[in-house]
Coordinates of C-alpha atoms in Angstrom, one line a residue:
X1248 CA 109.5 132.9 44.1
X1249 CA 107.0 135.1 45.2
X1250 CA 109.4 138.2 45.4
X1251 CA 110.6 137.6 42.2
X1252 CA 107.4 137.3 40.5
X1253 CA 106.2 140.8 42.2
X1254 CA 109.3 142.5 41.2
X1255 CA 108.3 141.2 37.4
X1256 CA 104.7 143.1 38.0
X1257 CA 106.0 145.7 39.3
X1258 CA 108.1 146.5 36.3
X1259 CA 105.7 145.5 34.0
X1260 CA 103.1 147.8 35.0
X1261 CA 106.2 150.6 35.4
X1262 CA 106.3 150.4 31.6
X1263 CA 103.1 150.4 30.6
X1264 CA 102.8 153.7 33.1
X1265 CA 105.9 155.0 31.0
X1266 CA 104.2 154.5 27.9
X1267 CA 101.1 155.8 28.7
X1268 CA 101.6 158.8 31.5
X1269 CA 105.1 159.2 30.8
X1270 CA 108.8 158.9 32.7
X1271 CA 107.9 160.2 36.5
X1272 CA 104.4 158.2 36.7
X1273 CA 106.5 155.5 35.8
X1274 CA 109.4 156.0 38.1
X1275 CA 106.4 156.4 41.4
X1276 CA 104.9 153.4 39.8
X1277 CA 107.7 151.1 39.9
X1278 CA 109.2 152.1 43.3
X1279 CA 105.4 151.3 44.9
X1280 CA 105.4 148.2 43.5
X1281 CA 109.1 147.2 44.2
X1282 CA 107.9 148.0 48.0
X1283 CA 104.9 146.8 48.0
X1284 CA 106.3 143.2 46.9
X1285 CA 109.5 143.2 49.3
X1286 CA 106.8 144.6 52.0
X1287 CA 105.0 141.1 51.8
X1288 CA 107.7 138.6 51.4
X1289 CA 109.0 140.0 54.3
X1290 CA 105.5 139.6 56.2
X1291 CA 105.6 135.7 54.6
X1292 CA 108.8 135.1 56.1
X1293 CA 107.9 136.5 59.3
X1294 CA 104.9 134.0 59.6
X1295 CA 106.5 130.9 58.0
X1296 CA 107.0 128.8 61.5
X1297 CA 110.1 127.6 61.8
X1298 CA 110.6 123.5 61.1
X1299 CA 112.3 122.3 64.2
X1300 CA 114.9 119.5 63.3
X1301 CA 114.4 115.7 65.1
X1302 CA 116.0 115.4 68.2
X1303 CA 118.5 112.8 67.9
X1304 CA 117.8 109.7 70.0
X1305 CA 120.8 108.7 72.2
X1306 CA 122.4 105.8 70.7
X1307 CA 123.0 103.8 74.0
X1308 CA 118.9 104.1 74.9
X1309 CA 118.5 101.0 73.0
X1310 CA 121.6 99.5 75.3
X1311 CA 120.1 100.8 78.6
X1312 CA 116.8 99.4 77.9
X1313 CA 118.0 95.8 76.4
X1314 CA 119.7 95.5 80.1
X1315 CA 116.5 95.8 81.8
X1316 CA 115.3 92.3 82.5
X1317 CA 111.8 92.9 82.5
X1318 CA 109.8 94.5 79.1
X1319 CA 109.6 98.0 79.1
X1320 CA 108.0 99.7 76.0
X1321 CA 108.5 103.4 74.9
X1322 CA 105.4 105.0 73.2
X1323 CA 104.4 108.2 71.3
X1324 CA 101.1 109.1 70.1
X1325 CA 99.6 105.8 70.6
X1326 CA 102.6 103.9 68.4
X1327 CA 105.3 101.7 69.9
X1328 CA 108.8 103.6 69.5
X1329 CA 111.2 101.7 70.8
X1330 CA 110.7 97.8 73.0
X1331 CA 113.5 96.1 74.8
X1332 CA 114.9 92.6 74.3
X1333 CA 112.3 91.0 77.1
X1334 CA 109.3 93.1 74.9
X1335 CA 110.1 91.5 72.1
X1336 CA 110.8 88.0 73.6
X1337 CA 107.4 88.7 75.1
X1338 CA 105.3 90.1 72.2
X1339 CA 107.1 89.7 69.3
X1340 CA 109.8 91.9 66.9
X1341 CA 106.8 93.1 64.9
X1342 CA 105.7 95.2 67.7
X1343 CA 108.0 98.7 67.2
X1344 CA 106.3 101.3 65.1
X1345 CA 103.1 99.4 65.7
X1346 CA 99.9 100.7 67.4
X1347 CA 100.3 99.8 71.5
X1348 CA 96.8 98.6 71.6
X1349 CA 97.8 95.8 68.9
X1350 CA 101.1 95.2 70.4
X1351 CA 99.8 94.9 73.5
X1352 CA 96.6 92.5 73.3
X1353 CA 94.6 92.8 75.7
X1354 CA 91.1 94.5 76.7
X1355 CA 92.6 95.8 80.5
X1356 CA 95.7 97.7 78.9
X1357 CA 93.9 99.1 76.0
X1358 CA 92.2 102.0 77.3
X1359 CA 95.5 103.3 79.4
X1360 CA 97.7 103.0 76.1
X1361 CA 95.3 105.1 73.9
X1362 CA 97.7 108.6 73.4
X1363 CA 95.1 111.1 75.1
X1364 CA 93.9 109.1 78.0
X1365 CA 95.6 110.6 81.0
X1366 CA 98.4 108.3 82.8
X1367 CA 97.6 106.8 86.2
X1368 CA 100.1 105.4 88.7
X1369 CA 97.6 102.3 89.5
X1370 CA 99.1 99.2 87.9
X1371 CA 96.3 97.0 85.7
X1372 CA 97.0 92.6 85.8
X1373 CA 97.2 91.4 82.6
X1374 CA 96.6 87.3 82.6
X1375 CA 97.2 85.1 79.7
X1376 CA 100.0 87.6 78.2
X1377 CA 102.1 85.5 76.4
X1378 CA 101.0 81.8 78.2
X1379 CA 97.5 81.3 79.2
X1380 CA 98.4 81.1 83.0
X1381 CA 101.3 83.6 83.0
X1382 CA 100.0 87.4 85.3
X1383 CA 101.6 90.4 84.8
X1384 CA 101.6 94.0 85.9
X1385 CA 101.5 96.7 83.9
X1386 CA 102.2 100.5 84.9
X1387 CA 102.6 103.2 82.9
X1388 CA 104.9 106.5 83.5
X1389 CA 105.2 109.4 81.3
X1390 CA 108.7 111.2 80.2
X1391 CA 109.3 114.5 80.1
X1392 CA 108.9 114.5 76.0
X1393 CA 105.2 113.2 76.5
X1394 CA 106.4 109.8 75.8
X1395 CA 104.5 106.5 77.8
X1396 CA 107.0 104.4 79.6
X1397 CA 105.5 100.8 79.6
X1398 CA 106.5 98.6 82.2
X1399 CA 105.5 94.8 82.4
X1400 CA 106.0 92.9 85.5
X1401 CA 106.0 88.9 86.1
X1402 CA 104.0 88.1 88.4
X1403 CA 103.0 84.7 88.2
X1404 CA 105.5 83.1 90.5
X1405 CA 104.3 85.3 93.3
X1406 CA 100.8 84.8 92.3
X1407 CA 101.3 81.1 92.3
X1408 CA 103.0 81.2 95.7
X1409 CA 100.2 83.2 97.1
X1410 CA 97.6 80.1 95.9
X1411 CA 99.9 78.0 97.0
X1412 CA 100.3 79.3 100.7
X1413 CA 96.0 79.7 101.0
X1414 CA 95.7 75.9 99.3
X1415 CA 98.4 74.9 102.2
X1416 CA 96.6 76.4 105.0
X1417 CA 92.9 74.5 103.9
X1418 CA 94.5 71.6 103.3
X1419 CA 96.3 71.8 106.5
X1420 CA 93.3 72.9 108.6
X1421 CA 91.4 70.4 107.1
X1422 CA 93.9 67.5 107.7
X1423 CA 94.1 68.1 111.1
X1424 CA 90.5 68.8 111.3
X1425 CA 89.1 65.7 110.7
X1426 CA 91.3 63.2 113.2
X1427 CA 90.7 66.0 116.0
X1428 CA 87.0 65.6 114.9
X1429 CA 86.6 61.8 115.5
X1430 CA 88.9 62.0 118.7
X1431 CA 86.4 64.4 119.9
X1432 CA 83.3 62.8 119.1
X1433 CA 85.0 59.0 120.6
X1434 CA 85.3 60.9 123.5
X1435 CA 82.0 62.2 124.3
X1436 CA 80.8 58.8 123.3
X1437 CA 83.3 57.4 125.8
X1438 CA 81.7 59.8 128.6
X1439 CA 78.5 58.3 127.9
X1440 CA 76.8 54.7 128.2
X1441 CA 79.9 53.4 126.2
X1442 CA 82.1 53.3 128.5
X1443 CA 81.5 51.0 130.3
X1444 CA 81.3 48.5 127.9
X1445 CA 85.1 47.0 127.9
X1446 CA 85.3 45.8 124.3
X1447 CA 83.6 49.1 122.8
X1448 CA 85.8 51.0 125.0
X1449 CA 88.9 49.3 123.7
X1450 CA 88.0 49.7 120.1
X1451 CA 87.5 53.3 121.0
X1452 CA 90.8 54.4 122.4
X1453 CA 92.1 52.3 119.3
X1454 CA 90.7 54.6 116.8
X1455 CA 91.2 57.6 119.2
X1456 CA 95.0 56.7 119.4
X1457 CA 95.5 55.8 115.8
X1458 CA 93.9 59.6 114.6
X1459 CA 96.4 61.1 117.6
X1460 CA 99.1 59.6 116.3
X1461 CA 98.0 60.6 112.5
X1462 CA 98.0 64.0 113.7
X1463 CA 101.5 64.1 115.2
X1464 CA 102.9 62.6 111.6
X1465 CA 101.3 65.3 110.2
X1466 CA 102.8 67.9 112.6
X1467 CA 106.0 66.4 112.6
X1468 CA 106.1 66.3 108.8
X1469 CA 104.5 70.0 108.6
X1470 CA 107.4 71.4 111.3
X1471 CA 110.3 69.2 109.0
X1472 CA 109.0 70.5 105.8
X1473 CA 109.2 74.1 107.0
X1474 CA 112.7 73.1 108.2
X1475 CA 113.9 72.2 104.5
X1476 CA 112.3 75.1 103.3
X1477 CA 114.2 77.5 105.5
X1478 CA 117.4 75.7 104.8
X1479 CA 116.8 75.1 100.8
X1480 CA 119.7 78.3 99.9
X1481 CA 122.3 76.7 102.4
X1482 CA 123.9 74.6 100.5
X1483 CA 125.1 71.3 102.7
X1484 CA 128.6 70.9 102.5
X1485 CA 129.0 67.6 104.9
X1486 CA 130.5 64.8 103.3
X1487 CA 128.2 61.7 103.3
X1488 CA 128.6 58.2 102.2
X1489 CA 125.7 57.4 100.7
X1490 CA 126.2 53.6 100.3
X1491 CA 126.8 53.3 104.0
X1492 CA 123.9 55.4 104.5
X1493 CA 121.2 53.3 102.4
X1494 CA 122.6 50.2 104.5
X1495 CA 122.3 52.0 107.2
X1496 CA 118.6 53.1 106.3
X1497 CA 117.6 49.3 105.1
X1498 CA 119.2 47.2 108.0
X1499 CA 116.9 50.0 110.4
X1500 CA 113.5 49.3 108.6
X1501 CA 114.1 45.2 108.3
X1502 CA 115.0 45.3 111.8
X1503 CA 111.6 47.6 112.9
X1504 CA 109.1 44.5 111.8
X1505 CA 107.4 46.9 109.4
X1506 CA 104.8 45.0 107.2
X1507 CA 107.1 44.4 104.1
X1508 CA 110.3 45.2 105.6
X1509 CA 111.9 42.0 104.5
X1510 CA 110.6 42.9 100.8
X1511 CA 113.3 45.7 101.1
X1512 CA 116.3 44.4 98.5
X1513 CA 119.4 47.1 98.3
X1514 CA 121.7 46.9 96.1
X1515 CA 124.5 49.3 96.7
X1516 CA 128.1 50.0 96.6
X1517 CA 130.2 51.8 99.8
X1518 CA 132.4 54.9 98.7
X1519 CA 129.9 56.8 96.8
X1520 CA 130.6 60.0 98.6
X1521 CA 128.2 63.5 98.6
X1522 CA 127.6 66.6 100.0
X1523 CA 124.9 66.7 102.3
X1524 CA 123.0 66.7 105.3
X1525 CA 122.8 63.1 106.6
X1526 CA 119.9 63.8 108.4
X1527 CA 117.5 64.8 105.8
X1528 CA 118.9 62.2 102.8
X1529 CA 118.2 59.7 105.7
X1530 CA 114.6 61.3 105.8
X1531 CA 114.7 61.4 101.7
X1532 CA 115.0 57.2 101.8
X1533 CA 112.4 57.0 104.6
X1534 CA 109.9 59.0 102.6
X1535 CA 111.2 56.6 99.3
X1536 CA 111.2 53.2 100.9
X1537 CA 108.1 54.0 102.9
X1538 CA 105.7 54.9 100.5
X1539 CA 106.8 51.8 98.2
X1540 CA 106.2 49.5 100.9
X1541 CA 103.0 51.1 101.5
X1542 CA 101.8 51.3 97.9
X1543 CA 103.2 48.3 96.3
X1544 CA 101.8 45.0 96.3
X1545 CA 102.2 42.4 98.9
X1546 CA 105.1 39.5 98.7
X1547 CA 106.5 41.7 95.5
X1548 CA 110.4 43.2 96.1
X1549 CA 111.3 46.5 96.6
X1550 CA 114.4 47.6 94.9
X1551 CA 117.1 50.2 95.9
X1552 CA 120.3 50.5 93.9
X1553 CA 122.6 53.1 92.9
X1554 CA 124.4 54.0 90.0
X1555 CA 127.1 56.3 89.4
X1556 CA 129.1 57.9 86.5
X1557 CA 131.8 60.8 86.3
X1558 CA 129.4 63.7 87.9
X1559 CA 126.6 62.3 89.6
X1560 CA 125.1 59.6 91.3
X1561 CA 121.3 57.9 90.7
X1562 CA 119.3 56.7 93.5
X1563 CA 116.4 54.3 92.0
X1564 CA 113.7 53.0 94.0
X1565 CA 111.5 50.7 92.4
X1566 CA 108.2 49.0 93.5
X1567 CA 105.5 46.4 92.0
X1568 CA 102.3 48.2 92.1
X1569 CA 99.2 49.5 91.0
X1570 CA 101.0 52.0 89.3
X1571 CA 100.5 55.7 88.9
X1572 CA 98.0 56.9 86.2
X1573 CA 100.2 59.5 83.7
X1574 CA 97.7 62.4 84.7
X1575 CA 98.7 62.7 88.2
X1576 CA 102.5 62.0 88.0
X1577 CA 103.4 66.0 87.5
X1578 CA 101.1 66.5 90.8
X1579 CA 102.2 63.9 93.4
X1580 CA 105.1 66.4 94.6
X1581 CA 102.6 68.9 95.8
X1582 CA 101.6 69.5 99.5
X1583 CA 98.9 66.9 100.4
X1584 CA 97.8 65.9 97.0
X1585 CA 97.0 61.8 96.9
X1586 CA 95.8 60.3 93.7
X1587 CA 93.6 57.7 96.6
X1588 CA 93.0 59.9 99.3
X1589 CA 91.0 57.8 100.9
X1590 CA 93.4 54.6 101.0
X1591 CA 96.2 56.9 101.6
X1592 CA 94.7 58.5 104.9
X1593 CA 93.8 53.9 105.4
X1594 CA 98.2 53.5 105.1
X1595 CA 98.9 56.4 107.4
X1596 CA 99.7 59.1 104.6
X1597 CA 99.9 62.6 105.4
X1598 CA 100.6 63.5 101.8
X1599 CA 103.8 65.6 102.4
X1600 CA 106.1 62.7 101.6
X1601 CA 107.1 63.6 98.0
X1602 CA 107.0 67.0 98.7
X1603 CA 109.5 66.7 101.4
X1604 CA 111.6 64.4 98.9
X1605 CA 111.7 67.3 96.4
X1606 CA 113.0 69.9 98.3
X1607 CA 115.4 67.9 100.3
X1608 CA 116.7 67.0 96.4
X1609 CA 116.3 70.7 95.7
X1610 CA 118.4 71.8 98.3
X1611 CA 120.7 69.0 97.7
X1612 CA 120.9 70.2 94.2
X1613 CA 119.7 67.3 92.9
X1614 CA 117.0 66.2 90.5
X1615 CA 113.7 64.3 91.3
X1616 CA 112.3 62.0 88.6
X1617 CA 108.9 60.1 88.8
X1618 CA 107.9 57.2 86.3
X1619 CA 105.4 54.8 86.6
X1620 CA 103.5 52.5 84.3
X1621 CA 99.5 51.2 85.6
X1622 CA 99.3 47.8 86.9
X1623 CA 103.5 47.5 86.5
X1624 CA 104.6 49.8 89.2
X1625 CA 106.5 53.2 90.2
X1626 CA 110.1 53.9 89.6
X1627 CA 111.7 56.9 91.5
X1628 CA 115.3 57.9 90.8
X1629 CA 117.0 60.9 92.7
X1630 CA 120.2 62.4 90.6
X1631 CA 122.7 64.2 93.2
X1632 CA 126.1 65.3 92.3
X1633 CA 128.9 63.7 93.5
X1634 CA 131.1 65.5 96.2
X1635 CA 134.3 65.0 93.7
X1636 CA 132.4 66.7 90.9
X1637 CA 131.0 69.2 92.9
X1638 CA 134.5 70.6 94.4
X1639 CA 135.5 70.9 90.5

């Protein structure tokens, strides 16, 4: 448009030359001009930067990224550009074309999703992101476009196990701790003016055998834990009866003359066939029957029966005790927890009982279910598939 106007000036002033300085001042006039004007549109065009068009985004990006189980986040300038499916799950759909800082809430990842801070390889944790307790690890790459590559990784499993293992070995020193304490210090009592009192001596090597023998349960449950543990992706494939077994297992105790042995009442049916490892479901109904004789109340039955239907078969267990506060029932699977620790140390309890119980039911692929009402009692019931409806 430019052009066109100067080529209208140009003649213009060519005529007004004509009429004024006649024909060949008018002819110079109009060729300068005509020059002149094609002169600078050429010059405009020269310095008019080219508009680049958008590079087209490949179509199976989207695809690619959506496979990736873990969020991963493409940004430009500061903005979200494109999120995968676990991004979205994670922060919500809202979050593409949206400022990172925003879609990503938190103080720690703000300043290395801002567009002109310079990328770092060193990851930043990011806790409460999405659930109060979940952690996760952020890193940040850059493409060759200049776009951030945002990649969120889970860690609160491994965190979890990493508190878990550090709990495991305090509670573990401390457990054996304290019985190696008082067999020490009945000892150097012993070696002094006590021992030769017969009476004090005998009530000594009492104690001093009772904490031995507390500390060799605890070994012996710490080595058969670790045993289940290493085990727990093997699945057992032996074919077990586990009617005849729980006969087995309650005709052993009544005959032992534990204290409330004979409060044991099984009620069970022969032919109710698993997959398993004897050995540890033997352990599993120890474990059961042991801590309901220990924990429920005197002269009161103790109830075993089993129940079956088309896939699976229910072990119950059921005592008449004190009961287990609603608070603590999610807990009493962990590694040395004890709602009483003190009266559970008096009955001989290492506190690894019902957490052998859960991963022998784990590995068993099985389910572990805990109720119990205050002042009523506790009802445990152990769901294991049957060895028909496993081969199907």
């Amino acid at each position: 448009m430019r052009t066109v106007w100067g080529v209208v000036v140009a003649l213009v002033t060519a005529g007004t030359v004509f009429v004024l300085a006649g024909l060949t001042a008018a002819v110079i006039a109009a060729v300068g001009g005509l020059a002149a004007t094609l002169l600078a549109g050429s010059g405009e065009a020269e310095e008019r930067p080219r508009v680049q068009a958008p590079v087209a985004t490949d179509p199976h990006l989207g695809e690619v990224l959506d496979a990736i189980v873990e969020p991963v986040l493409l940004i430009d300038g500061g903005r979200v550009t494109m999120a995968n499916a676990a991004a979205r799950d994670l922060l919500g759909d809202h979050i593409v074309d949206e400022d990172a800082r925003v879609a990503i809430r938190h103080p720690a990842a703000a300043e290395r999703l801002v567009a002109d801070t310079p990328v770092s390889d060193e990851p930043v944790m990011l806790v409460g992101l999405g659930a109060p307790d979940q952690r996760w690890e952020m890193r940040v790459g850059q493409a060759s476009d200049g776009q951030r590559i945002v990649h969120l990784i889970d860690q609160t499993d491994q965190d979890a196990a990493e508190r878990m293992r550090v709990d495991f070995v305090a509670n573990a020193s401390h457990e054996l701790r304290t019985p190696l304490a008082s067999i020490l210090g009945f000892i150097e009592t012993l070696g002094d003016e006590a021992g030769e009192e017969p009476a004090l001596r005998a009530r000594f090597l009492k104690v001093m055998f009772d904490e031995a023998r507390r500390m060799q349960r605890l070994v012996e449950d710490l080595i058969s834990l670790s045993r289940i543990e290493a085990d727990k992706y093997r699945l057992p494939a032996q074919p077990v009866d586990l009617g005849l077994l729980i006969a087995d297992v309650c005709e052993e105790l009544r005959d032992s003359g534990a204290p409330r042995a004979q409060d044991i009442n099984c009620i069970v049916a022969e032919q109710v066939p698993v997959a398993g490892d004897r050995a540890q479901l033997s352990q599993m109904l120890h474990n059961l029957l042991g801590n309901a004789m220990k924990y429920g109340r005197p002269d009161t039955p103790i109830a075993l029966s089993l129940e079956t239907d088309a896939a699976a078969v229910r072990l119950i267990v059921a005592d008449q005790g004190e009961g287990v506060p609603t608070v603590h029932l999610p807990r009493l699977t962990e590694r040395f927890y004890r709602v009483d620790a003190g009266r559970s140390r008096t009955l001989g309890g290492t506190g690894l009982g019902l957490a052998i119980v859960k991963h022998i039911v784990e590995r068993h692929r099985g389910r572990l279910e805990i109720a119990s009402t205050v002042g009523v009692g506790t009802t445990v019931t152990v769901r294991l598939p049957l060895l028909t409806a496993r081969g199907a």
